[in-house]
PDB file of C-alpha atoms in Angstrom:
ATOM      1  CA  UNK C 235      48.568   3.069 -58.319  1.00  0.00           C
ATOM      2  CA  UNK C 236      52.549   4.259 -58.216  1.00  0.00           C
ATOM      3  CA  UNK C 237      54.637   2.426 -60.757  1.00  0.00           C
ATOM      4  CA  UNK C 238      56.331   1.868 -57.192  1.00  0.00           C
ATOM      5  CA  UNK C 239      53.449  -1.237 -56.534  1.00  0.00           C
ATOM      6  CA  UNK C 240      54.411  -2.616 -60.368  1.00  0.00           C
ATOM      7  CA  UNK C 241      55.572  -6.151 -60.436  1.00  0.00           C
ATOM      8  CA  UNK C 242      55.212  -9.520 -59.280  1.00  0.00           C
ATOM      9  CA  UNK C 243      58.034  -9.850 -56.685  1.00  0.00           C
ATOM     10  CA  UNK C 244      58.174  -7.637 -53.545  1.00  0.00           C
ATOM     11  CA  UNK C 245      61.372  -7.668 -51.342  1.00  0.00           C
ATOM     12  CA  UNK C 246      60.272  -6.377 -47.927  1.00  0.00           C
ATOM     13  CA  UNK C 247      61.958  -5.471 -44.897  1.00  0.00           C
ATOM     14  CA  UNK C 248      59.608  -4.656 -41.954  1.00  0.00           C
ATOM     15  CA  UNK C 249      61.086  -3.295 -38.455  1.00  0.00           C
ATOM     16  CA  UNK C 250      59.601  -2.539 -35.226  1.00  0.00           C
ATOM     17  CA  UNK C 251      59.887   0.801 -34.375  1.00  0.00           C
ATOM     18  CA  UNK C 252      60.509   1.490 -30.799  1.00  0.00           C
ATOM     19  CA  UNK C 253      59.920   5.261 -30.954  1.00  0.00           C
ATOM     20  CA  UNK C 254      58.018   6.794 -33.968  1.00  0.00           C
ATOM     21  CA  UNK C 255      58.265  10.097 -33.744  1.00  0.00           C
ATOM     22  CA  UNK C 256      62.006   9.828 -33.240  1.00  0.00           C
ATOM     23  CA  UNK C 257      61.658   7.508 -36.626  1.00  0.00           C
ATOM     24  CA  UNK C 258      59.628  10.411 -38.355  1.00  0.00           C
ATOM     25  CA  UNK C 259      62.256  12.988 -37.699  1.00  0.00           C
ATOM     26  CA  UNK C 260      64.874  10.215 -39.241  1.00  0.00           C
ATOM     27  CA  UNK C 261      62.961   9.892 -42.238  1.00  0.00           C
ATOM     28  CA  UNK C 262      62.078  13.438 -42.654  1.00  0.00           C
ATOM     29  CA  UNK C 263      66.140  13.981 -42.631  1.00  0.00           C
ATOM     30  CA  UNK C 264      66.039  12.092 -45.988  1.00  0.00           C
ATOM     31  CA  UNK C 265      63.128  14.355 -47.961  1.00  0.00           C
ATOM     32  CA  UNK C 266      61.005  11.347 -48.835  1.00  0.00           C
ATOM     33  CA  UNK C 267      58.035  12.117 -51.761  1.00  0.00           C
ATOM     34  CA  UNK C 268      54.336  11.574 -49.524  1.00  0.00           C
ATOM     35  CA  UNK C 269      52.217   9.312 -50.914  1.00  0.00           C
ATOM     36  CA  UNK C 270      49.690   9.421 -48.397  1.00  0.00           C
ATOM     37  CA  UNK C 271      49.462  10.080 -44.707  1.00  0.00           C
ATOM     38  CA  UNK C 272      47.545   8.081 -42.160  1.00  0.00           C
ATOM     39  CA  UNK C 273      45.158   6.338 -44.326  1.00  0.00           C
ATOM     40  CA  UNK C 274      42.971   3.673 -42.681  1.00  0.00           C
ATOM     41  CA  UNK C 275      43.342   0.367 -44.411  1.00  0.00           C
ATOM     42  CA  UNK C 276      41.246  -2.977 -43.888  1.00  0.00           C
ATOM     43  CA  UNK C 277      42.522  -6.016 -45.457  1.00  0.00           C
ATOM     44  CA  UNK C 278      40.240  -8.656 -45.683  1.00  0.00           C
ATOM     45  CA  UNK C 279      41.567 -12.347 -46.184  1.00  0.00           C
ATOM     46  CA  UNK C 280      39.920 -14.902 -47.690  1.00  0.00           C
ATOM     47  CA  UNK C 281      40.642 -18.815 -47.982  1.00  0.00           C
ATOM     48  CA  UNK C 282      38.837 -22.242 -48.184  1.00  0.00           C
ATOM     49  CA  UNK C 283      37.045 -23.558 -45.017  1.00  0.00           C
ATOM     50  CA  UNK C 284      40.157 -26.239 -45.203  1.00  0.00           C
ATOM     51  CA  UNK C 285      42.637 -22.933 -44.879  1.00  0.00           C
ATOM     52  CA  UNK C 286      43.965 -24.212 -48.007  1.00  0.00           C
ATOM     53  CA  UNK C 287      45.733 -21.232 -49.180  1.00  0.00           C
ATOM     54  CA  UNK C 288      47.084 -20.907 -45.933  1.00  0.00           C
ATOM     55  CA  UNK C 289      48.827 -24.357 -46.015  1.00  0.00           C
ATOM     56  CA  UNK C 290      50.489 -23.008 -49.407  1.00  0.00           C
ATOM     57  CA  UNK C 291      51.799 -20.210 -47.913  1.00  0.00           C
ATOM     58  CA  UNK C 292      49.116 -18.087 -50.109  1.00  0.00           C
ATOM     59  CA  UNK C 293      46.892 -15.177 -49.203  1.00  0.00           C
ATOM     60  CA  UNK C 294      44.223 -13.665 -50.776  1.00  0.00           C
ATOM     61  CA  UNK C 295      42.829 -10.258 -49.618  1.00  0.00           C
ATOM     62  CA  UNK C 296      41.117  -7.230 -50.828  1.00  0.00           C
ATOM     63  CA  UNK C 297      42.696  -3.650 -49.529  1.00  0.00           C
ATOM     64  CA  UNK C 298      40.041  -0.911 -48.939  1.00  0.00           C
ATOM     65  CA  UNK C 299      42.154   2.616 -48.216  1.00  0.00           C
ATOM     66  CA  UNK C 300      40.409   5.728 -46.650  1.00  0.00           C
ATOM     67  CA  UNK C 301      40.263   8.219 -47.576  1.00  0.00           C
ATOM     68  CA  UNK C 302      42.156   7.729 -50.782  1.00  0.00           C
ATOM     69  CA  UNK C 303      39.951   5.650 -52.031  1.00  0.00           C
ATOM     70  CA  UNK C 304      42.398   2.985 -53.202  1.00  0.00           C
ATOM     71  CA  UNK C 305      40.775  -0.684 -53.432  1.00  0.00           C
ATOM     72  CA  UNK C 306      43.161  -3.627 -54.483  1.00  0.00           C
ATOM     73  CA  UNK C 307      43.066  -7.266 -54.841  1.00  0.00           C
ATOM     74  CA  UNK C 308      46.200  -8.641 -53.687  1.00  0.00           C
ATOM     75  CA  UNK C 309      47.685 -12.269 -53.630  1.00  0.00           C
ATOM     76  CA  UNK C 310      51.233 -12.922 -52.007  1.00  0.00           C
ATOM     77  CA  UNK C 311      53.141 -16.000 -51.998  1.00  0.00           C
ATOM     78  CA  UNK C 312      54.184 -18.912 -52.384  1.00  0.00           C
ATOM     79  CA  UNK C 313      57.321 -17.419 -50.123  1.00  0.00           C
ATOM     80  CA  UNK C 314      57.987 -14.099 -49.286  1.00  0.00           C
ATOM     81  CA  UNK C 315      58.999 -12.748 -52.459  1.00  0.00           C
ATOM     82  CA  UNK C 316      55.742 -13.287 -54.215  1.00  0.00           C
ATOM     83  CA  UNK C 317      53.226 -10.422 -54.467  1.00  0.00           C
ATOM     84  CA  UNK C 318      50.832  -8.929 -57.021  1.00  0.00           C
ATOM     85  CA  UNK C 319      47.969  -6.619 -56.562  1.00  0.00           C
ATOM     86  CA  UNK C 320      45.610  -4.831 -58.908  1.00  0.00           C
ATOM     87  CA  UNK C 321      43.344  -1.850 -58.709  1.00  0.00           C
ATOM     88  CA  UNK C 322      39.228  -2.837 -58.500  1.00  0.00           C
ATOM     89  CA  UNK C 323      36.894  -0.340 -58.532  1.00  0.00           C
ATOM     90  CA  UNK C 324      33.622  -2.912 -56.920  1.00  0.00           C
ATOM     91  CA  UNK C 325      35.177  -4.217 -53.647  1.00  0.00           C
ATOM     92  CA  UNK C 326      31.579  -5.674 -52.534  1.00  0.00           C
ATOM     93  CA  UNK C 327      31.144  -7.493 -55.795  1.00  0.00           C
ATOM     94  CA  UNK C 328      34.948  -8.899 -55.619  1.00  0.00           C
ATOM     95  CA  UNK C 329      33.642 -10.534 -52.331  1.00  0.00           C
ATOM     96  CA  UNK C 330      30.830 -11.317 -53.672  1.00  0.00           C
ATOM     97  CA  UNK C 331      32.670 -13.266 -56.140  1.00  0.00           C
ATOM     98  CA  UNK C 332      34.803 -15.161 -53.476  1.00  0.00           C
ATOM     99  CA  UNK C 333      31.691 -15.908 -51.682  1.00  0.00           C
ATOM    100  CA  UNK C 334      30.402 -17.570 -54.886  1.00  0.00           C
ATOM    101  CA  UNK C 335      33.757 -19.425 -55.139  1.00  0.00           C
ATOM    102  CA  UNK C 336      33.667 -20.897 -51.813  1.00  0.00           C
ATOM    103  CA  UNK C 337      35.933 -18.674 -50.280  1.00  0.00           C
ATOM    104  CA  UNK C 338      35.527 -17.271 -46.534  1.00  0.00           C
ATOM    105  CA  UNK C 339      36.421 -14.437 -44.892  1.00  0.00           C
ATOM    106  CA  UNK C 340      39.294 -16.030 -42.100  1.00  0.00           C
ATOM    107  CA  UNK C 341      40.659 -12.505 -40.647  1.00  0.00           C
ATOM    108  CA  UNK C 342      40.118  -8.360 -40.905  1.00  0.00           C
ATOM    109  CA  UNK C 343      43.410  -6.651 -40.245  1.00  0.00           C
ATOM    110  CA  UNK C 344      43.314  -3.006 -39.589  1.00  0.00           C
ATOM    111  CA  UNK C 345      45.863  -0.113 -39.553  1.00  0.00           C
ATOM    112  CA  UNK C 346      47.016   3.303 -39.496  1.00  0.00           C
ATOM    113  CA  UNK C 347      49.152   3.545 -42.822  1.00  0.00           C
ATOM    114  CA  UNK C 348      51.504   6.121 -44.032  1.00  0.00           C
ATOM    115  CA  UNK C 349      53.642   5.781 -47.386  1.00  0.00           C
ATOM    116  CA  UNK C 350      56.541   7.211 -48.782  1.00  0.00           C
ATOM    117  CA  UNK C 351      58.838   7.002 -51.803  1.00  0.00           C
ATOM    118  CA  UNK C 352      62.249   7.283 -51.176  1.00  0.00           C
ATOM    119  CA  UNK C 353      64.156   6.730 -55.067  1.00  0.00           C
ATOM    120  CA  UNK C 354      62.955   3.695 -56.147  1.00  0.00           C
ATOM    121  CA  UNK C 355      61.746   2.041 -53.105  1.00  0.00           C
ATOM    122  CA  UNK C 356      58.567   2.945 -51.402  1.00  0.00           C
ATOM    123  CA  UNK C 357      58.108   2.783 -46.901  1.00  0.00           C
ATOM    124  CA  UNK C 358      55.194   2.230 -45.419  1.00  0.00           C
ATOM    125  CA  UNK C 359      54.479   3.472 -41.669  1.00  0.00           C
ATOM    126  CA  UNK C 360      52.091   1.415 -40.147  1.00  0.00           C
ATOM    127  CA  UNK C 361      50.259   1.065 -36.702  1.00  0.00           C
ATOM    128  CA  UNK C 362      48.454  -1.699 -35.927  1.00  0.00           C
ATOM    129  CA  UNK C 363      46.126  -1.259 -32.704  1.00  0.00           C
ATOM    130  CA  UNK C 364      47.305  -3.897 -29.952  1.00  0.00           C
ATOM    131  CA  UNK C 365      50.753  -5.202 -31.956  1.00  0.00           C
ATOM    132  CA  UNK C 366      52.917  -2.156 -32.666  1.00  0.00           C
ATOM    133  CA  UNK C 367      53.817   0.400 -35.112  1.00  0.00           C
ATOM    134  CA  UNK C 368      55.998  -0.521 -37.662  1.00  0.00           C
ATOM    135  CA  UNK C 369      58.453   0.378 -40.828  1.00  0.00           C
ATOM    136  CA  UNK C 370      58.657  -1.574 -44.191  1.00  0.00           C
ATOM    137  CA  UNK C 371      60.946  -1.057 -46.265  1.00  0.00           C
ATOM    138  CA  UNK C 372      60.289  -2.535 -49.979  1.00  0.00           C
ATOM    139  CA  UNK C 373      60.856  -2.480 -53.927  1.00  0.00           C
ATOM    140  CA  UNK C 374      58.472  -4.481 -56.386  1.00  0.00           C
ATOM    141  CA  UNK C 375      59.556  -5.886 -59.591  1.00  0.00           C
ATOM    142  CA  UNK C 376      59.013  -8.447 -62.455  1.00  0.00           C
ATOM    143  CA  UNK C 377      63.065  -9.197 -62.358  1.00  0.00           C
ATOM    144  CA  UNK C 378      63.530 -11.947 -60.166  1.00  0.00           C
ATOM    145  CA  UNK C 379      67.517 -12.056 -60.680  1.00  0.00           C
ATOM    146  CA  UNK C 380      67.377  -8.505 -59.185  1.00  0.00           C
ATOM    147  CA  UNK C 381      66.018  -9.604 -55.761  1.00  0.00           C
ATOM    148  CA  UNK C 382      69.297 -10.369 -54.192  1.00  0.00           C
ATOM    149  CA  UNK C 383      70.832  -6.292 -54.851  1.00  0.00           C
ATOM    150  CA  UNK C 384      67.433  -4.731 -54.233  1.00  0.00           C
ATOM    151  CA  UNK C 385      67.766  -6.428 -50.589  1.00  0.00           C
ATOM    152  CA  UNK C 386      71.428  -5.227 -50.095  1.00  0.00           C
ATOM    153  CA  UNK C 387      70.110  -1.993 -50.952  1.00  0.00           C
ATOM    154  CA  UNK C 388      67.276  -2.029 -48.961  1.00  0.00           C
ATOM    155  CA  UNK C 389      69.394  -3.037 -45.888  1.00  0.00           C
ATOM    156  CA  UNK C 390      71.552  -0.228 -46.175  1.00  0.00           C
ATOM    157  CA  UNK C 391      68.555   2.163 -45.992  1.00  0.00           C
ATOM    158  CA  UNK C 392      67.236   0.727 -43.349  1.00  0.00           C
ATOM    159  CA  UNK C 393      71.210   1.908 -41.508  1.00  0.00           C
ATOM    160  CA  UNK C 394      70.608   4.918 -42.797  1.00  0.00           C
ATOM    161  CA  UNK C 395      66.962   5.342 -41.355  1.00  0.00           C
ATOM    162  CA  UNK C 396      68.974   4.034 -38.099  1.00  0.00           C
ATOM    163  CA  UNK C 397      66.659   0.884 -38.174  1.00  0.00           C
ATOM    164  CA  UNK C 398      68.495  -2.384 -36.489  1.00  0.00           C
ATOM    165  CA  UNK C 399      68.627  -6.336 -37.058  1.00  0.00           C
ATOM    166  CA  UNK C 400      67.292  -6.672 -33.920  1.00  0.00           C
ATOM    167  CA  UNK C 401      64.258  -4.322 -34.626  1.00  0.00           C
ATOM    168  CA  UNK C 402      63.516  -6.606 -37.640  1.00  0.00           C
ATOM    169  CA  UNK C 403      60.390  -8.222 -37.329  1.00  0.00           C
ATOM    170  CA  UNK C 404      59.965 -11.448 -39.632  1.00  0.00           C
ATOM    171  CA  UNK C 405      56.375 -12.244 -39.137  1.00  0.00           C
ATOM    172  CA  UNK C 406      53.715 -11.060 -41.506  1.00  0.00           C
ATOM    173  CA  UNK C 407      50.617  -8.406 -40.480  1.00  0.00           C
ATOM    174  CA  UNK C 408      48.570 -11.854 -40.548  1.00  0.00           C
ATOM    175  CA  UNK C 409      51.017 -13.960 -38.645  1.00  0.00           C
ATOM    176  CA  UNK C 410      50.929 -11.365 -35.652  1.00  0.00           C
ATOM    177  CA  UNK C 411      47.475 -10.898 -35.628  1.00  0.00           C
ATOM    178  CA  UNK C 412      46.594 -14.495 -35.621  1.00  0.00           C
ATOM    179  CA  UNK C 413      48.892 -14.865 -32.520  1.00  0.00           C
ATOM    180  CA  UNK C 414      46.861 -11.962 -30.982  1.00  0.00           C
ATOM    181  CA  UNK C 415      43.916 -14.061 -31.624  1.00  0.00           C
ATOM    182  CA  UNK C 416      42.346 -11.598 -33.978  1.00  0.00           C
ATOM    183  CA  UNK C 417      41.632 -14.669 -36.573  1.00  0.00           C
ATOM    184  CA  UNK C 418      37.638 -14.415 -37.147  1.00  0.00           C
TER     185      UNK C 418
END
């Protein structure tokens, strides 16, 4: 995993994109490093039959990417800015494990994902079948006090990738699939 995905805060700024191929040709404009192109990813959630995690504004899921092969655990929260994730090579016995801790599987999220590095932030281009495609913009680190100028910074990007307030979209991937009525 990119030394981009290092850290244990995340500022994110994710925008629905109206047009992406005009987006594409915008981003292309600023010579952005490929990570990968159009890998499928499946994120699994997990939480208590109570939803407790969800009532602290926690998730849990594991991140299966084809056909890179990446597999992550990730937890985000509390609040926005929280977010760690770590490599696992066993995805079935990580569930496994949840399954043993009482955990349940509450929603399967999948998309068409795309990621580049632009300096030190990384974008992700993301379609989600039935909500939308989508641009995040985002910077991990373990330096909370830098939060505040890594989202200044981030905001100007997004006027230089021509993305607007108004295309900003607040809601997480899980928010806007529940509201779909995708939740399992």
């Amino acid at each position: 995993m990119s030394t981009h995905f290092q850290g244990r805060f995340e500022v994110e700024f994710k925008y629905r994109l109206t047009d992406r191929t005009a987006f594409l040709a915008t981003l292309g404009r600023l010579n952005p490093e490929v990570m990968l192109e159009d890998n499928h990813e499946r994120d699994c959630y997990f939480d208590t039959p109570e939803r407790t995690l969800a009532r602290l504004d926690k998730s849990l899921l594991i991140r299966i990417m084809q056909p890179s092969g990446i597999r992550l655990w990730i937890v985000k929260g509390p609040g926005p800015d929280r977010c760690e994730a770590v490599n696992i090579s066993d995805t079935d016995k990580a569930i496994s494990m949840l399954h043993s801790l009482g955990y349940q599987q509450v929603l399967t999220i999948d998309k068409r994902r795309s990621i580049y590095f632009l300096g030190p932030f990384h974008l992700t281009l993301d379609h989600l079948a039935g909500i939308g495609d989508f641009a995040e913009l985002a910077i991990m680190t373990d330096d909370e006090s830098a939060l505040p100028a890594y989202r200044q910074q981030l905001l100007t990007l997004a006027t230089e990738l021509d993305l607007h307030h108004e295309q900003r979209e607040t809601r997480s991937y899980r928010t806007l699939c529940e509201q779909q009525g995708s939740l399992k």
